[in-house]
mmCIF file of C-alpha atoms in Angstrom:
data_model
loop_
_atom_site.group_PDB
_atom_site.id
_atom_site.type_symbol
_atom_site.label_atom_id
_atom_site.label_comp_id
_atom_site.label_asym_id
_atom_site.label_seq_id
_atom_site.Cartn_x
_atom_site.Cartn_y
_atom_site.Cartn_z
ATOM 1 C CA MET H 1 0.000 0.000 0.000
ATOM 2 C CA THR H 2 1.333 3.413 -0.930
ATOM 3 C CA SER H 3 1.980 5.703 2.011
ATOM 4 C CA ASP H 4 0.278 9.110 2.044
ATOM 5 C CA SER H 5 3.686 10.830 2.310
ATOM 6 C CA SER H 6 4.742 9.461 -1.093
ATOM 7 C CA LEU H 7 1.663 10.813 -2.874
ATOM 8 C CA SER H 8 1.426 14.089 -4.729
ATOM 9 C CA LEU H 9 -0.925 16.803 -3.507
ATOM 10 C CA ALA H 10 -3.443 15.911 -6.233
ATOM 11 C CA GLU H 11 -3.258 12.213 -5.324
ATOM 12 C CA ARG H 12 -3.737 12.970 -1.634
ATOM 13 C CA LYS H 13 -6.748 15.134 -2.449
ATOM 14 C CA ARG H 14 -8.232 12.377 -4.595
ATOM 15 C CA LEU H 15 -7.670 9.837 -1.813
ATOM 16 C CA LEU H 16 -9.325 12.153 0.711
ATOM 17 C CA VAL H 17 -12.378 12.674 -1.499
ATOM 18 C CA ALA H 18 -12.654 8.919 -2.143
ATOM 19 C CA THR H 19 -12.422 8.192 1.590
ATOM 20 C CA GLU H 20 -15.052 10.787 2.485
ATOM 21 C CA LEU H 21 -17.361 9.544 -0.271
ATOM 22 C CA SER H 22 -16.927 5.941 0.848
ATOM 23 C CA GLU H 23 -17.654 6.798 4.486
ATOM 24 C CA ALA H 24 -20.720 8.853 3.598
ATOM 25 C CA ALA H 25 -22.040 6.124 1.315
ATOM 26 C CA LEU H 26 -21.450 3.260 3.745
ATOM 27 C CA GLN H 27 -23.098 5.060 6.644
ATOM 28 C CA LEU H 28 -26.117 6.153 4.594
ATOM 29 C CA LEU H 29 -26.557 2.656 3.190
ATOM 30 C CA ALA H 30 -26.185 1.151 6.662
ATOM 31 C CA LEU H 31 -28.700 3.511 8.238
ATOM 32 C CA ARG H 32 -31.369 3.351 5.558
ATOM 33 C CA GLY H 33 -30.763 0.086 3.724
ATOM 34 C CA PHE H 34 -28.996 -0.668 0.475
ATOM 35 C CA ASP H 35 -32.052 -0.603 -1.786
ATOM 36 C CA ALA H 36 -33.524 2.551 -0.236
ATOM 37 C CA VAL H 37 -30.571 4.852 -1.015
ATOM 38 C CA THR H 38 -29.812 6.409 -4.386
ATOM 39 C CA VAL H 39 -26.504 7.646 -5.768
ATOM 40 C CA ASP H 40 -27.961 11.170 -5.785
ATOM 41 C CA GLU H 41 -28.576 10.913 -2.038
ATOM 42 C CA ILE H 42 -25.076 9.618 -1.402
ATOM 43 C CA ALA H 43 -23.567 12.482 -3.400
ATOM 44 C CA ALA H 44 -25.698 14.999 -1.515
ATOM 45 C CA GLU H 45 -24.695 13.502 1.830
ATOM 46 C CA ALA H 46 -21.017 13.784 0.869
ATOM 47 C CA GLY H 47 -21.441 17.300 -0.504
ATOM 48 C CA VAL H 48 -20.358 16.437 -4.044
ATOM 49 C CA SER H 49 -22.051 16.147 -7.410
ATOM 50 C CA LYS H 50 -23.348 12.890 -8.851
ATOM 51 C CA ARG H 51 -20.731 13.279 -11.579
ATOM 52 C CA THR H 52 -18.000 13.412 -8.934
ATOM 53 C CA PHE H 53 -19.357 10.239 -7.331
ATOM 54 C CA PHE H 54 -19.020 8.393 -10.634
ATOM 55 C CA ARG H 55 -15.404 9.512 -10.985
ATOM 56 C CA TYR H 56 -14.610 7.324 -7.998
ATOM 57 C CA PHE H 57 -17.207 4.544 -8.020
ATOM 58 C CA ALA H 58 -19.070 2.722 -10.773
ATOM 59 C CA SER H 59 -22.140 2.198 -8.570
ATOM 60 C CA LYS H 60 -23.191 2.217 -4.928
ATOM 61 C CA GLU H 61 -22.327 -1.509 -4.815
ATOM 62 C CA ASP H 62 -18.831 -0.621 -6.017
ATOM 63 C CA VAL H 63 -18.370 1.459 -2.843
ATOM 64 C CA VAL H 64 -18.644 -1.725 -0.799
ATOM 65 C CA VAL H 65 -16.504 -3.738 -3.222
ATOM 66 C CA GLN H 66 -13.676 -1.199 -2.984
ATOM 67 C CA PHE H 67 -14.036 -1.062 0.808
ATOM 68 C CA LEU H 68 -13.655 -4.850 0.980
ATOM 69 C CA SER H 69 -10.712 -4.813 -1.420
ATOM 70 C CA GLY H 70 -8.941 -2.339 0.830
ATOM 71 C CA MET H 71 -9.659 -4.521 3.842
ATOM 72 C CA GLY H 72 -8.157 -7.535 2.100
ATOM 73 C CA GLY H 73 -5.038 -5.580 1.207
ATOM 74 C CA ASP H 74 -4.597 -4.492 4.821
ATOM 75 C CA ILE H 75 -4.950 -8.080 6.059
ATOM 76 C CA HIS H 76 -2.387 -9.401 3.582
ATOM 77 C CA THR H 77 0.076 -6.611 4.391
ATOM 78 C CA ALA H 78 -0.299 -7.350 8.104
ATOM 79 C CA LEU H 79 0.361 -11.074 7.596
ATOM 80 C CA ALA H 80 3.465 -10.368 5.512
ATOM 81 C CA ALA H 81 4.813 -8.168 8.329
ATOM 82 C CA ARG H 82 4.535 -10.828 11.048
ATOM 83 C CA PRO H 83 7.739 -12.524 12.347
ATOM 84 C CA ALA H 84 8.797 -15.444 10.159
ATOM 85 C CA ASP H 85 8.990 -17.870 13.101
ATOM 86 C CA GLU H 86 5.577 -16.986 14.538
ATOM 87 C CA PRO H 87 3.013 -19.833 14.602
ATOM 88 C CA ALA H 88 0.540 -19.610 11.739
ATOM 89 C CA SER H 89 -2.433 -19.240 14.095
ATOM 90 C CA ALA H 90 -0.887 -16.208 15.810
ATOM 91 C CA ALA H 91 0.187 -14.585 12.538
ATOM 92 C CA LEU H 92 -3.239 -15.047 10.956
ATOM 93 C CA ARG H 93 -5.069 -13.901 14.064
ATOM 94 C CA HIS H 94 -3.004 -10.689 14.209
ATOM 95 C CA ALA H 95 -3.566 -10.057 10.498
ATOM 96 C CA LEU H 96 -7.321 -10.604 10.659
ATOM 97 C CA ALA H 97 -7.561 -8.427 13.767
ATOM 98 C CA VAL H 98 -6.379 -5.391 11.773
ATOM 99 C CA PRO H 99 -9.814 -4.398 10.393
ATOM 100 C CA LEU H 100 -11.399 -5.052 13.790
ATOM 101 C CA LEU H 101 -8.820 -2.837 15.513
ATOM 102 C CA ALA H 102 -9.686 -0.129 13.014
ATOM 103 C CA CYS H 103 -13.296 -0.521 14.163
ATOM 104 C CA THR H 104 -12.562 -0.184 17.865
ATOM 105 C CA ASP H 105 -9.470 2.008 18.281
ATOM 106 C CA GLN H 106 -10.785 5.358 17.097
ATOM 107 C CA HIS H 107 -13.378 7.871 18.354
ATOM 108 C CA PRO H 108 -16.084 6.490 20.682
ATOM 109 C CA ASP H 109 -18.839 6.015 18.099
ATOM 110 C CA HIS H 110 -16.561 4.426 15.496
ATOM 111 C CA ALA H 111 -17.322 0.870 16.630
ATOM 112 C CA ALA H 112 -21.059 1.512 16.319
ATOM 113 C CA ARG H 113 -20.582 2.922 12.812
ATOM 114 C CA ALA H 114 -18.403 -0.035 11.812
ATOM 115 C CA LEU H 115 -20.944 -2.482 13.236
ATOM 116 C CA ARG H 116 -23.674 -0.932 11.080
ATOM 117 C CA VAL H 117 -21.506 -1.488 7.998
ATOM 118 C CA VAL H 118 -20.831 -5.109 8.992
ATOM 119 C CA GLN H 119 -24.555 -5.692 9.457
ATOM 120 C CA LEU H 120 -25.293 -4.014 6.118
ATOM 121 C CA ILE H 121 -22.897 -6.332 4.293
ATOM 122 C CA LEU H 122 -23.928 -9.530 6.055
ATOM 123 C CA ARG H 123 -27.680 -8.836 5.801
ATOM 124 C CA THR H 124 -27.837 -7.639 2.176
ATOM 125 C CA PRO H 125 -27.692 -10.657 -0.192
ATOM 126 C CA ALA H 126 -25.969 -8.798 -3.048
ATOM 127 C CA LEU H 127 -23.323 -7.383 -0.715
ATOM 128 C CA LEU H 128 -22.826 -10.678 1.116
ATOM 129 C CA ALA H 129 -22.160 -12.301 -2.260
ATOM 130 C CA ARG H 130 -19.482 -9.676 -2.970
ATOM 131 C CA PHE H 131 -17.992 -10.234 0.492
ATOM 132 C CA LEU H 132 -17.718 -13.962 -0.156
ATOM 133 C CA GLU H 133 -16.116 -13.277 -3.546
ATOM 134 C CA ARG H 134 -13.539 -11.033 -1.904
ATOM 135 C CA GLN H 135 -12.869 -13.653 0.767
ATOM 136 C CA ALA H 136 -12.053 -16.166 -1.967
ATOM 137 C CA GLU H 137 -9.482 -13.692 -3.301
ATOM 138 C CA TRP H 138 -8.134 -13.075 0.200
ATOM 139 C CA ARG H 139 -7.727 -16.832 0.693
ATOM 140 C CA GLU H 140 -5.474 -17.116 -2.339
ATOM 141 C CA ALA H 141 -3.348 -14.138 -1.269
ATOM 142 C CA LEU H 142 -3.047 -15.378 2.315
ATOM 143 C CA ALA H 143 -2.287 -18.916 1.140
ATOM 144 C CA ALA H 144 0.534 -17.617 -1.055
ATOM 145 C CA GLU H 145 1.968 -15.694 1.881
ATOM 146 C CA LEU H 146 1.707 -18.706 4.205
ATOM 147 C CA ALA H 147 3.438 -20.859 1.602
ATOM 148 C CA ARG H 148 6.229 -18.292 1.271
ATOM 149 C CA ARG H 149 6.687 -18.158 5.043
ATOM 150 C CA ARG H 150 6.916 -21.947 5.311
ATOM 151 C CA GLY H 151 8.820 -22.636 2.098
ATOM 152 C CA LEU H 152 5.929 -24.638 0.657
ATOM 153 C CA ASP H 153 4.627 -25.006 -2.877
ATOM 154 C CA PRO H 154 1.099 -23.497 -2.826
ATOM 155 C CA ALA H 155 0.165 -25.470 -5.931
ATOM 156 C CA ALA H 156 1.191 -28.828 -4.462
ATOM 157 C CA ASP H 157 0.714 -28.505 -0.689
ATOM 158 C CA LEU H 158 -2.803 -28.495 0.750
ATOM 159 C CA TYR H 159 -1.874 -26.701 3.949
ATOM 160 C CA PRO H 160 -1.640 -23.043 2.812
ATOM 161 C CA ARG H 161 -5.129 -22.880 1.297
ATOM 162 C CA LEU H 162 -6.671 -24.945 4.072
ATOM 163 C CA ALA H 163 -5.088 -22.755 6.729
ATOM 164 C CA ALA H 164 -6.062 -19.506 4.985
ATOM 165 C CA GLY H 165 -9.605 -20.758 4.427
ATOM 166 C CA THR H 166 -9.952 -21.925 8.021
ATOM 167 C CA ALA H 167 -8.744 -18.578 9.354
ATOM 168 C CA LEU H 168 -11.216 -16.712 7.142
ATOM 169 C CA VAL H 169 -14.076 -18.908 8.341
ATOM 170 C CA ALA H 170 -13.110 -17.996 11.908
ATOM 171 C CA PHE H 171 -13.047 -14.298 10.941
ATOM 172 C CA HIS H 172 -16.413 -14.473 9.178
ATOM 173 C CA THR H 173 -17.964 -16.352 12.096
ATOM 174 C CA ALA H 174 -16.742 -13.700 14.546
ATOM 175 C CA LEU H 175 -18.211 -10.954 12.347
ATOM 176 C CA GLN H 176 -21.540 -12.776 12.146
ATOM 177 C CA ARG H 177 -21.737 -13.179 15.930
ATOM 178 C CA TRP H 178 -20.779 -9.516 16.443
ATOM 179 C CA GLY H 179 -23.472 -8.415 14.024
ATOM 180 C CA ASP H 180 -26.091 -10.641 15.620
ATOM 181 C CA SER H 181 -25.194 -9.416 19.115
ATOM 182 C CA ASP H 182 -25.782 -5.728 18.208
ATOM 183 C CA ALA H 183 -22.455 -4.811 19.873
ATOM 184 C CA ALA H 184 -23.136 -6.816 23.043
ATOM 185 C CA ASP H 185 -20.008 -8.845 22.233
ATOM 186 C CA ASP H 186 -16.470 -7.564 21.683
ATOM 187 C CA PRO H 187 -15.336 -8.343 18.101
ATOM 188 C CA LEU H 188 -11.716 -8.956 19.099
ATOM 189 C CA GLY H 189 -12.834 -11.250 21.898
ATOM 190 C CA LEU H 190 -14.992 -13.145 19.409
ATOM 191 C CA LEU H 191 -12.050 -13.474 17.037
ATOM 192 C CA ASP H 192 -9.903 -14.849 19.859
ATOM 193 C CA ARG H 193 -12.602 -17.399 20.745
ATOM 194 C CA ALA H 194 -12.915 -18.462 17.108
ATOM 195 C CA PHE H 195 -9.156 -18.877 16.767
ATOM 196 C CA ALA H 196 -9.016 -20.898 19.987
ATOM 197 C CA VAL H 197 -11.182 -23.470 18.200
ATOM 198 C CA VAL H 198 -9.143 -23.651 14.982
ATOM 199 C CA ARG H 199 -5.646 -23.089 16.417
ATOM 200 C CA PRO H 200 -4.655 -26.809 16.589
ATOM 201 C CA ALA H 201 -5.385 -27.296 12.902
ATOM 202 C CA LEU H 202 -3.653 -24.074 11.883
ATOM 203 C CA ASP H 203 -0.501 -24.965 13.787
ATOM 204 C CA ALA H 204 -0.355 -28.624 12.741
ATOM 205 C CA GLN H 205 2.189 -27.759 10.034
ATOM 206 C CA ASP H 206 4.534 -26.311 12.658
ATOM 207 C CA ARG H 207 4.811 -29.494 14.705
#
């Protein structure tokens, strides 16, 4: 991921507008429902023209797709940064905690806003389908990174894809429980509980 400091002024401005548009769109969609919100309303909420919206996103669904793509990139980057000798379960748990930390580590109402977005995605069939598509892409990227860390051939060894897929099931399950609990549960605590279940399988390759 390119750091903000390496971007030109125009690129930083474009990134800022895209971020503000994405946030406005996600919150409006989460509050009112995906089908009830129009692109015109999103543009008005963000204080831009409809034409400006379409410079950044192909549709309101594309807002969510790009949001999920960014999340996947953050998870992969986090896994690649973990110590080489760290058990797979710990490395994957830390990587998958990154988007949840972003939900809980900022201003007080950020977790509530993030929860609404999670519920929007999980409860809207079209968006859930996109989420599952992105997870399939994440699995391949995480599997390649796990194979690199362990010196395995991702095309021949079953472990990398199985481990990446198992970790993503744990992540998805934690998100589902968080969404169903309406914030009664802590998402990081749920992720820890999910990983406690799958840890033996994830670390089998290390024994």
